[in-house]
Coordinates of C-alpha atoms and ligand atoms in Angstrom, one line a residue:
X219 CA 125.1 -5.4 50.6
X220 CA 122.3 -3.2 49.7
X221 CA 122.3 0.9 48.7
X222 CA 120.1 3.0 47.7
X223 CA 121.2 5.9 45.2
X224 CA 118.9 8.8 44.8
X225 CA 119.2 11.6 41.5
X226 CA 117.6 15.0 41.5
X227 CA 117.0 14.6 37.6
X228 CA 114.9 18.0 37.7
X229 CA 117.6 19.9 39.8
X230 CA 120.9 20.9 37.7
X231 CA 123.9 22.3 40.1
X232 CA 126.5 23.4 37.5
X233 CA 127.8 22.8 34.6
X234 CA 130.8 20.2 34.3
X235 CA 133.4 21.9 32.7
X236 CA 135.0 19.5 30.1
X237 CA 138.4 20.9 30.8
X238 CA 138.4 18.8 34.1
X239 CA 138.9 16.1 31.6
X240 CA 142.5 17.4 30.2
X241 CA 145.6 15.8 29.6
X242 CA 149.3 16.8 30.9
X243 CA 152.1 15.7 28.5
X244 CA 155.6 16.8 29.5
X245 CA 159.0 16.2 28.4
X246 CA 160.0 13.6 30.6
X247 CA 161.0 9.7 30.4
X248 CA 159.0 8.0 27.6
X249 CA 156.2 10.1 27.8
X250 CA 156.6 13.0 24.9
X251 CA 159.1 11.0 23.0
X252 CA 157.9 7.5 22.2
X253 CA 154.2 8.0 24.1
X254 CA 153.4 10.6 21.3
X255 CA 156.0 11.6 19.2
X256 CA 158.3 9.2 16.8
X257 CA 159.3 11.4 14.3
X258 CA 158.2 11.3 10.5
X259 CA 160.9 8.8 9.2
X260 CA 159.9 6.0 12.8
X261 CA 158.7 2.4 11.1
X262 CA 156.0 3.0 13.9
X263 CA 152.7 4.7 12.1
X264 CA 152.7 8.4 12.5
X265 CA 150.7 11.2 11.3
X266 CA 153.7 13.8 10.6
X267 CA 155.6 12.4 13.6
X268 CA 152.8 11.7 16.0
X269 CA 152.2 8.3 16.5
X270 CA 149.1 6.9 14.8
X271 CA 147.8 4.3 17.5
X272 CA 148.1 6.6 20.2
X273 CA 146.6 9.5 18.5
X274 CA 143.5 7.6 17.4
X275 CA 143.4 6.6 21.0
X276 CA 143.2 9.7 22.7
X277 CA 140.7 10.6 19.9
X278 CA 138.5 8.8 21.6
X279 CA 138.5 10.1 24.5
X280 CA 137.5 13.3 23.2
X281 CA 140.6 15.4 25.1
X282 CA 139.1 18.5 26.0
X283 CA 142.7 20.2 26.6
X284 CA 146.8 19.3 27.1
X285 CA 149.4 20.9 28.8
X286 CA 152.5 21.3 27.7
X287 CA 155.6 21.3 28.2
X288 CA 156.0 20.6 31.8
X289 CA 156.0 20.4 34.1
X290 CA 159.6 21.3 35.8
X291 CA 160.6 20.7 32.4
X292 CA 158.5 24.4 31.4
X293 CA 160.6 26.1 33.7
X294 CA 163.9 25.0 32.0
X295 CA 162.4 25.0 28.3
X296 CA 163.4 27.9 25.9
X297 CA 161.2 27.9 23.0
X298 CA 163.2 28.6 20.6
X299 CA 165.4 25.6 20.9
X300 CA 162.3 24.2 19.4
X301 CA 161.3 25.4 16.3
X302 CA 163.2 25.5 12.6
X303 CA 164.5 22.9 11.0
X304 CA 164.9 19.8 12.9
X305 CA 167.9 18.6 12.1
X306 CA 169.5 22.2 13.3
X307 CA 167.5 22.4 16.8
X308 CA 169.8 22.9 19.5
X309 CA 170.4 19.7 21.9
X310 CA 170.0 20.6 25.6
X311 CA 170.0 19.0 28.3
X312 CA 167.3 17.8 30.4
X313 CA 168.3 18.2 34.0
X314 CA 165.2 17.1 35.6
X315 CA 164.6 14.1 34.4
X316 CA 167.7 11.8 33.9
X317 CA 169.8 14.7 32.7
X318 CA 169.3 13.2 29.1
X319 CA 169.8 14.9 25.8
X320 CA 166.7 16.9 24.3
X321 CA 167.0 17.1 21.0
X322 CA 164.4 19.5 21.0
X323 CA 162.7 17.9 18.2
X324 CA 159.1 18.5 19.6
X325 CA 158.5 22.1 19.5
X326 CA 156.0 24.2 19.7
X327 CA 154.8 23.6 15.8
X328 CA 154.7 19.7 16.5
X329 CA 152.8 20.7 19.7
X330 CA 149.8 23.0 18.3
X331 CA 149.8 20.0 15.2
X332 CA 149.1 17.5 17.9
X333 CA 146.4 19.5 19.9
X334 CA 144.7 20.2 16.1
X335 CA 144.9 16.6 15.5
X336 CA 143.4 15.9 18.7
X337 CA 140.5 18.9 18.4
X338 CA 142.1 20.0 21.9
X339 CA 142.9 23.2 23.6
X340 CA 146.0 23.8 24.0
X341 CA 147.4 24.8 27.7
X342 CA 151.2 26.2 27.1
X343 CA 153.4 26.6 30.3
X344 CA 155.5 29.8 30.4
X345 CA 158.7 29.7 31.8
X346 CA 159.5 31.9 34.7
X347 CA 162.0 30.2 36.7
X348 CA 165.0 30.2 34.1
X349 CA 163.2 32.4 31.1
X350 CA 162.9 36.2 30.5
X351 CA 159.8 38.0 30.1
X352 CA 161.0 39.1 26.9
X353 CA 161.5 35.4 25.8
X354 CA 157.4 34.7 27.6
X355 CA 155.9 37.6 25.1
X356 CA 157.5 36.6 22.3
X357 CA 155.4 33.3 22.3
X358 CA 153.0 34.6 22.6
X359 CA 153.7 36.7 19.6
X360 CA 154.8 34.2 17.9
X361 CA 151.8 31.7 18.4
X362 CA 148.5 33.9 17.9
X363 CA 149.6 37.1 16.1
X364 CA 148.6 37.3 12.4
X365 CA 151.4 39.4 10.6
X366 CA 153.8 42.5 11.1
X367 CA 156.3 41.5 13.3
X368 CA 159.5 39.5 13.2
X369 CA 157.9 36.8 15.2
X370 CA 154.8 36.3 13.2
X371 CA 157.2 36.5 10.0
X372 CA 159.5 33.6 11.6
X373 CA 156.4 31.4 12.2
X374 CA 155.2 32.0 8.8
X375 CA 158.8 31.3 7.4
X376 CA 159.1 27.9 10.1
X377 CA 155.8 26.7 7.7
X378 CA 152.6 27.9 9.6
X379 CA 150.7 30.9 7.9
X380 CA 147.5 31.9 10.3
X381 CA 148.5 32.1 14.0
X382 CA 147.3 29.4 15.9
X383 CA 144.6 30.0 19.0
X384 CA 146.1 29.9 22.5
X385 CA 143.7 29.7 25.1
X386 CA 145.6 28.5 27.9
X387 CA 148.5 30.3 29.1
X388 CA 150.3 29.0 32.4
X389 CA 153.1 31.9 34.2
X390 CA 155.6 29.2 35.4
X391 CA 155.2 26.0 37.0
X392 CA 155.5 24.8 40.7
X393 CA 157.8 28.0 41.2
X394 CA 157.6 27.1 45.2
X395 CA 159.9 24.5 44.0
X396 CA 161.6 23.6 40.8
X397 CA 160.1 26.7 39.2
X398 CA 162.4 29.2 41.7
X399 CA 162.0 28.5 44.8
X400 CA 160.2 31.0 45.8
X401 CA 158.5 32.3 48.4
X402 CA 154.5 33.4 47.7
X403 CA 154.7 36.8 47.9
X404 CA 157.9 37.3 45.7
X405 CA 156.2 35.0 43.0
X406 CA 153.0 37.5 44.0
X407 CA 155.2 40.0 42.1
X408 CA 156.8 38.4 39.6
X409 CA 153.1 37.1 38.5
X410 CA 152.1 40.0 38.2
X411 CA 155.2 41.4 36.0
X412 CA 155.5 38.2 34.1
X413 CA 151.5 38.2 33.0
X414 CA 151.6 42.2 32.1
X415 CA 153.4 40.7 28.7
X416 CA 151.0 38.0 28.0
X417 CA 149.4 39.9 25.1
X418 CA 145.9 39.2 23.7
X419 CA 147.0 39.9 19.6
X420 CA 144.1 40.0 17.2
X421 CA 140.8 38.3 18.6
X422 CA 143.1 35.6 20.7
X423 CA 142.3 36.1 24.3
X424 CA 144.6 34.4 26.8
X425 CA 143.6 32.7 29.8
X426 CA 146.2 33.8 31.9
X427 CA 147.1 30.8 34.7
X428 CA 149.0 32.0 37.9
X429 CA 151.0 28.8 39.3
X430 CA 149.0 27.9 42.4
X431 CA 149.9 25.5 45.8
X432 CA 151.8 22.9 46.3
X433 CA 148.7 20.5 48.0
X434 CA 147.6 21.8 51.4
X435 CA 149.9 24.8 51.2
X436 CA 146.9 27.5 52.4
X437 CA 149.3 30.6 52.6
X438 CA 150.5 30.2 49.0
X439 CA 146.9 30.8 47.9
X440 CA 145.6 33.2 50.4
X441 CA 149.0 35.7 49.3
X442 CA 148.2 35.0 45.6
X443 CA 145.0 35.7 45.5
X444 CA 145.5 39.1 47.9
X445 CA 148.1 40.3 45.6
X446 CA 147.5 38.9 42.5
X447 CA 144.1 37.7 42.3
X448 CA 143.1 40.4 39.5
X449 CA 145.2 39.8 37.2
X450 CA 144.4 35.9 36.9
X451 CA 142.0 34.1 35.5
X452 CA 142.8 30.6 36.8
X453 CA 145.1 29.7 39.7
X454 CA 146.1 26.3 39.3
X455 CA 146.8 23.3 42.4
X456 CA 149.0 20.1 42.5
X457 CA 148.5 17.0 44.2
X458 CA 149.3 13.6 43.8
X459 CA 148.1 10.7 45.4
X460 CA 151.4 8.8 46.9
X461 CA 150.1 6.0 49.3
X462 CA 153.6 6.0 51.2
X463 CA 155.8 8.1 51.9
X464 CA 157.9 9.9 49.1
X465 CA 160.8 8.4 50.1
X466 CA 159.1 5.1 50.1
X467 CA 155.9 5.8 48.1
X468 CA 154.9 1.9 47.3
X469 CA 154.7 -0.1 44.5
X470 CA 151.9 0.2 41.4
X471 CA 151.4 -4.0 41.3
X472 CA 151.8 -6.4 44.1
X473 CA 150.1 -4.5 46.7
X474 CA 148.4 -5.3 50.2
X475 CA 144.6 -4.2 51.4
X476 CA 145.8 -1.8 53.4
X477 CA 147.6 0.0 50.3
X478 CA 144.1 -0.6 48.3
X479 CA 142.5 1.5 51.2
X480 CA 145.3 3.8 51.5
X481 CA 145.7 5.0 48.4
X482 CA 141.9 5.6 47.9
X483 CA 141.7 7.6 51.3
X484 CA 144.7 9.7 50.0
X485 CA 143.0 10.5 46.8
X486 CA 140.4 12.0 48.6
X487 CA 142.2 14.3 49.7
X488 CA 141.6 16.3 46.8
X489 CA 138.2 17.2 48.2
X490 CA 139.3 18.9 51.9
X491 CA 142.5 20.5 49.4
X492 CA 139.9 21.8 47.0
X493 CA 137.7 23.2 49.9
X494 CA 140.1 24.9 51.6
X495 CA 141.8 26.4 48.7
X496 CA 138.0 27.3 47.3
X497 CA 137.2 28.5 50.7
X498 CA 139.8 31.3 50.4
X499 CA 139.8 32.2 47.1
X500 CA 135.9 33.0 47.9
X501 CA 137.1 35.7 50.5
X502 CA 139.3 37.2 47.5
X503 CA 136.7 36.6 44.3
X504 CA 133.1 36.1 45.5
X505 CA 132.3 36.2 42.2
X506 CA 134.1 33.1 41.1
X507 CA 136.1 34.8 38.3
X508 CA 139.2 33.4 39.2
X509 CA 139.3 28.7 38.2
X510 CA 140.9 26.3 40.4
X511 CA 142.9 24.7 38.1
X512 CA 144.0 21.3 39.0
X513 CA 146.7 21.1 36.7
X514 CA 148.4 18.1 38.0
X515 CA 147.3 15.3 40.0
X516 CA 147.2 11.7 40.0
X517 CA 149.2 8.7 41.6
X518 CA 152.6 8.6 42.4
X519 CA 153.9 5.0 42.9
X520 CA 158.3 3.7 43.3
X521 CA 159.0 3.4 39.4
X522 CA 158.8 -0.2 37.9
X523 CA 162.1 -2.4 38.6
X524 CA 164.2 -2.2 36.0
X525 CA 163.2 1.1 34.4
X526 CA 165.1 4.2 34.6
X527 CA 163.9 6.0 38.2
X528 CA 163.9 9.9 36.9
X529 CA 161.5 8.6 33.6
X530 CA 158.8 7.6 36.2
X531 CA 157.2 5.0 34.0
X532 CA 154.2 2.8 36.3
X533 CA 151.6 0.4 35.7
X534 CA 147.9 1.5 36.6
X535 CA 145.9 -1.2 38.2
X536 CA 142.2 -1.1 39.0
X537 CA 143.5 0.6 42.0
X538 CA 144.5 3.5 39.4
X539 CA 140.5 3.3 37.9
X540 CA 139.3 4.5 41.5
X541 CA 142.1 7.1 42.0
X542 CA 140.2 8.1 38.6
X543 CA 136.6 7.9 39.4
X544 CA 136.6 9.0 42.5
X545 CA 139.2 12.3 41.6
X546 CA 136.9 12.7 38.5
X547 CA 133.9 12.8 40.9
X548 CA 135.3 15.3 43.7
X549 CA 136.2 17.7 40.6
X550 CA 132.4 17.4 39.4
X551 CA 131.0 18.6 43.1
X552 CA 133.2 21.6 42.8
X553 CA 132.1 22.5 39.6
X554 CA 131.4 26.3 40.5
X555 CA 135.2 26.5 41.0
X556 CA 136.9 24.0 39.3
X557 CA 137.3 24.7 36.0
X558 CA 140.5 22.7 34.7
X559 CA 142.6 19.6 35.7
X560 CA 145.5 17.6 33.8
X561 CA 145.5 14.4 34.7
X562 CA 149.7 13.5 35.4
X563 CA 150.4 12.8 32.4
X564 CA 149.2 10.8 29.4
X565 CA 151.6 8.1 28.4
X566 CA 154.4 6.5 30.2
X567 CA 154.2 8.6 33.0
X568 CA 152.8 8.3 36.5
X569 CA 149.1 7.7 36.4
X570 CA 149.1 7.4 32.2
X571 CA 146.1 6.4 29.7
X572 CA 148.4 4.7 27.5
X573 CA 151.6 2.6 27.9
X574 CA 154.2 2.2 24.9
X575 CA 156.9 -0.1 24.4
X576 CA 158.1 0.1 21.1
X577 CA 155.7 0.1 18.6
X578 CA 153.0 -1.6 21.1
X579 CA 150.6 0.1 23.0
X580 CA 148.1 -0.6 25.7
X581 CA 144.9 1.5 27.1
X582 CA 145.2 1.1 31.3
X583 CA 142.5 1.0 33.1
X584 CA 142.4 4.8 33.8
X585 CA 142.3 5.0 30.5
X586 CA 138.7 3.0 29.9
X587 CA 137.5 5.5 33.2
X588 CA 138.0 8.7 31.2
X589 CA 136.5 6.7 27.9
X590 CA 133.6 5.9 30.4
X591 CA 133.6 8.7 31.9
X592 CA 133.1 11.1 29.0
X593 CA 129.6 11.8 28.7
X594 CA 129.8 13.8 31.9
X595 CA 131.8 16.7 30.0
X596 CA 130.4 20.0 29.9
X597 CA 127.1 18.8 30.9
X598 CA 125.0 19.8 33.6
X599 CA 125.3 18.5 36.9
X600 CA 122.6 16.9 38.9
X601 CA 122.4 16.3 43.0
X602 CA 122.7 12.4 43.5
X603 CA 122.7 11.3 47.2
X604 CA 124.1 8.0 48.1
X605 CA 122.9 6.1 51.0
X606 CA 126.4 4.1 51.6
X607 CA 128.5 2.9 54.7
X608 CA 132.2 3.4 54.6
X609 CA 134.9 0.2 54.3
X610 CA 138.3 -0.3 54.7
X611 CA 140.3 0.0 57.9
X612 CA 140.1 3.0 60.5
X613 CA 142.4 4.9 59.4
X614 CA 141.8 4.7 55.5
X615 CA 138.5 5.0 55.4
X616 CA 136.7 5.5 51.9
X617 CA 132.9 5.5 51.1
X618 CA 131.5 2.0 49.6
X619 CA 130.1 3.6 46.6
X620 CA 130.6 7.1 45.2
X621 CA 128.6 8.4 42.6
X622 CA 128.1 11.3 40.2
X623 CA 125.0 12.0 37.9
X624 CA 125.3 14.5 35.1
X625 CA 122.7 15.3 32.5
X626 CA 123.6 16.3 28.6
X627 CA 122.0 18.6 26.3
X628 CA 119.9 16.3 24.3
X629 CA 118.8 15.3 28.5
X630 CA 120.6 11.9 28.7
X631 CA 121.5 11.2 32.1
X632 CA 124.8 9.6 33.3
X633 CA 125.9 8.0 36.3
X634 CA 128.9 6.8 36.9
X635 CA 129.8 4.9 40.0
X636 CA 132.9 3.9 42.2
X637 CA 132.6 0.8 44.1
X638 CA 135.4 0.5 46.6
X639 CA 134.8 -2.7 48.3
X640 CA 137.5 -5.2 47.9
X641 CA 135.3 -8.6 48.9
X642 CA 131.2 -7.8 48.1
X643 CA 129.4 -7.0 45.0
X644 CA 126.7 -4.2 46.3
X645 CA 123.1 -4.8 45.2
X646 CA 122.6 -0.5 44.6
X647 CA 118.8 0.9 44.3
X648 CA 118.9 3.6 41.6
X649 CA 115.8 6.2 42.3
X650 CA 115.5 8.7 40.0
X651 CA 113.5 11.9 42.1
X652 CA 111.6 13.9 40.0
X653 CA 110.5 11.8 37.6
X654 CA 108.3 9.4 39.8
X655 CA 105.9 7.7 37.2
X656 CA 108.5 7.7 34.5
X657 CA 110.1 4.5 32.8
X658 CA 113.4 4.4 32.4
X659 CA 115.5 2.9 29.5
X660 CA 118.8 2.0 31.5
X661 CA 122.3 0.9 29.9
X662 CA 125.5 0.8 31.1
X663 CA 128.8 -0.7 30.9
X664 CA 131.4 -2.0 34.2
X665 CA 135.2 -1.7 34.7
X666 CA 136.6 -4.2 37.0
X667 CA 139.3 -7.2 37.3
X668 CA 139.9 -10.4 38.8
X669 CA 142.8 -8.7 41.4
X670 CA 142.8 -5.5 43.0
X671 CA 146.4 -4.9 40.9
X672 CA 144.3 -6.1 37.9
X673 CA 146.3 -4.2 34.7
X674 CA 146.7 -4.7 30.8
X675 CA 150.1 -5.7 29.5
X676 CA 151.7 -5.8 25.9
X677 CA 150.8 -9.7 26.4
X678 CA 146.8 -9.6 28.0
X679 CA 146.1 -6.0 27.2
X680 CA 142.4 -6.8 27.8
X681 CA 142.3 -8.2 31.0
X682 CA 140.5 -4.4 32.2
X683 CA 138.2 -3.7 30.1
X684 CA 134.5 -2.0 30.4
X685 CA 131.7 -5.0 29.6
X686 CA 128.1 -4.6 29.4
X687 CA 126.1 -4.4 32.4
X688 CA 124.0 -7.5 33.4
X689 CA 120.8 -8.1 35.1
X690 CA 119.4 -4.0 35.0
X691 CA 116.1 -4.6 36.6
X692 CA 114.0 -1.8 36.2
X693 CA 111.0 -0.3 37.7
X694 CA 108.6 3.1 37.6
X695 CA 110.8 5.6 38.8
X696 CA 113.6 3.7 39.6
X697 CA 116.3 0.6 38.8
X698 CA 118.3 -2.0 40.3
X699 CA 121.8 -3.1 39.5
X700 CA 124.5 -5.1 40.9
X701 CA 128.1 -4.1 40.8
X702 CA 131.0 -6.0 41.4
X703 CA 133.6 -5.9 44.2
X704 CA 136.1 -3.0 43.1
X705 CA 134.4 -1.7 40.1
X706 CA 133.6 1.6 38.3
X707 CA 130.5 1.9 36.2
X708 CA 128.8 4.0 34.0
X709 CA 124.9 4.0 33.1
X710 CA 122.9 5.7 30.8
X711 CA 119.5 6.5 31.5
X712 CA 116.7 8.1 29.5
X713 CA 114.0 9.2 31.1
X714 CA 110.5 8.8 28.9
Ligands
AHR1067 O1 154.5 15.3 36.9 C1 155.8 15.2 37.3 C2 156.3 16.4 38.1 O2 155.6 16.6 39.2 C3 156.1 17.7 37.3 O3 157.2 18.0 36.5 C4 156.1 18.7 38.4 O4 155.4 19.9 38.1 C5 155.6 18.0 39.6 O5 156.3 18.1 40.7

């Protein structure tokens, strides 16, 4: 199979916000507790209670920004259960996800340490559903302002001096569901009340994040952004990619063609969700003030056999690197409005970089996208046209290759590339337009496996991995490469 791939290397399009590449980490299963946090006195390496491996792991990825703490988890969580001594934290219970004991031992100090560690932005989650907006301010307070108040003077006596910077500031989560169930236009109101107290102290400004729809739910956003629109800065969207049902959603291994295909279509998705969403909020904010923040999406498979159900531990397949690419992709072409996403959620739970068990860890294949994949953040977009035929069956149909070109600062140029195609490799044509006479210096690296359900285990935790690209053949103007059957790629090119 033969494709030819064209970039507008002289024509930028936006900017690729690098918050598209954030992280969601909530209080659920294995994924705060274990994934990142064992606590100063664990026999597993930590830095002050975060574990070492995984840190220096999502180091690498250079984590733009992580949410925190859910989530349906945010709209049950009361802060204050989570700071002061350990030892004398209150134990709760967490009632939406196994109904197990929270021990409240990661707080909101071991949270901001973690997102300084990483170099990240933080993104807190207020809670609306079960919280007060006395208990929302004083967060806030407590977090970013300097001195003179009981708050600040708590903080300062828990062990942190200088307020920390909060940029991110979500008011409530999925509260058209386990947030409140409520309906738009009474969370409309409550928005607006709720955000009123979501102070800027000192030079902290807040980015203040109205909880947005669930998926394709059009009258959530067109009521929000009527009532509320100007008093948000972001609005934020959900969706996961489930290739079932949700009753019957499908496994993460041991899967058919047809789920390959289906699950790819789904993801998708995201593109006719974002345009729709986008399309409205235009009516409200031509301007594009107000992000599309994409706070949580991913897959969503049945939880592994023999795990416990409400911890929604999965494996991520090559399967899981297209949901990536491709999701990664649709987020780039809608650049001008999406400004944020949190990939569901970094370790042990749903679509996850990292898998723990015990003191091992493993990087999944979605993991080695977003490693690949990072050279695209906060770099300029450029138009890239692909010539490509659509496979899989009628009613899952996905596009052979995908691709997105992006160029940096110093004017690299990076294309990444999602080859869908369970059976052929694809012989692609690379021409870059505007620089006709030019020779390119081409390099790149390829993530693929020998199965479709290809994944890294404790046992073979290389058996995804990116390798060097073979066989680049290039040309004035121009450059061949082949890809394998079900691959992502990434290739540098400098233009001289
Ligand atoms: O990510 C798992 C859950 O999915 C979150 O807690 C919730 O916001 C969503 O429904």
């Amino acid at each position: 199979m033969k494709t030819r791939l064209t970039i507008a290397v002289d024509r930028p399009t936006g900017r690729i916000h690098r918050e598209i590449y954030g992280h969601f980490a909530e209080h659920l299963g294995r994924c705060v507790y274990e994934g990142l946090w064992v606590g100063e006195e664990s026999s597993i390496p930590n830095v002050q209670g975060i574990r070492r491996d995984v840190l220096e792991a999502l180091k690498k990825l250079n984590v733009p920004v992580l949410r925190w703490p859910g989530g349906c988890f945010a709209d049950e969580y009361h802060w204050k259960d989570g700071v002061g001594p350990r030892e004398s934290r209150r134990r709760t219970i967490n009632t939406h996800w196994g109904g197990v004991t929270e021990t409240n031992e990661f707080g909101t100090h071991e949270f901001m340490l973690l997102c300084e560690l990483l170099g990240c932005e933080p993104y807190i989650s207020g809670n609306v559903g079960s919280g007060t907006v006395q208990e929302m301010q004083e967060w806030i307070e407590y977090i970013t302002l300097e001195s003179g108040s009981s708050m600040a003077d708590w903080r300062r006596a828990n062990g942190r001096e200088k307020p920390w910077r909060l940029k991110y500031f979500g008011v409530g989560n999925e509260n058209w569901g386990c947030g409140g169930n409520m309906r738009a236009e009474y969370y409309a109101d409550v928005y607006r009340r709720y955000q009123t107290y979501v102070r800027h102290y000192g030079d902290n400004r807040v980015f203040r994040i109205a909880c947005g729809a669930n998926a394709g739910d059009y009258h959530w956003t067109e009521t929000l952004m009527r009532e509320a629109g100007r008093y948000m800065d972001g609005l934020s969207l959900h969706y996961y990619t489930v290739p079932g049902t949700w009753m019957h959603k499908g496994p993460a291994t041991g899967f058919g063609e047809r789920e390959w295909f289906a699950t790819l279509n789904k993801a998708l998705v995201m593109d006719e969700l974002i345009r729709k969403h986008a399309a409205i909020m235009d009516k409200y904010d031509p301007e594009k003030r107000v992000a599309l923040v994409v706070d949580e999406w991913g897959t969503w498979y049945d939880p592994e056999p023999g795990t416990n159900p409400a911890f929604l531990y999965q494996q991520n397949t090559m399967r899981d690197a297209l949901v990536a690419g491709l999701t990664l992709h649709v987020f780039h072409r809608h650049c001008d409005r999406v400004r944020m996403a949190n990939l569901a959620q970094v370790a042990n739970v749903l679509q996850s970089v990292v898998l723990t068990d015990g003191p091992k860890m493993v990087l999944t294949p979605t993991y080695h996208v977003f490693e690949m994949f990072k050279e695209h953040q906060g770099a300029e977009r450029l138009d890239c046209a692909v010539e490509a035929t659509a496979c899989g069956p009628a009613e899952f149909p996905v596009p052979r290759v995908d691709a997105s070109a992006s160029r940096s600062a110093d004017g690299r140029i990076h294309l990444s590339i999602c080859h869908a195609d369970l059976e052929d490799s694809v012989d692609l044509e690379v021409v870059l337009d505007g620089a006709p006479g030019a020779c390119p210096c081409v390099t790149g690296r390829v993530l693929t496996g020998p199965a479709p359900d290809a994944h890294n285990t404790f046992e073979a935790p290389e058996t995804v991995i990116p390798v060097p690209l073979e066989e680049i053949q290039l040309d004035k103007g121009s450059f061949r490469v082949r890809l394998p059957a079900m691959s992502v790629a990434v290739v540098e090119i400098k233009v001289t």
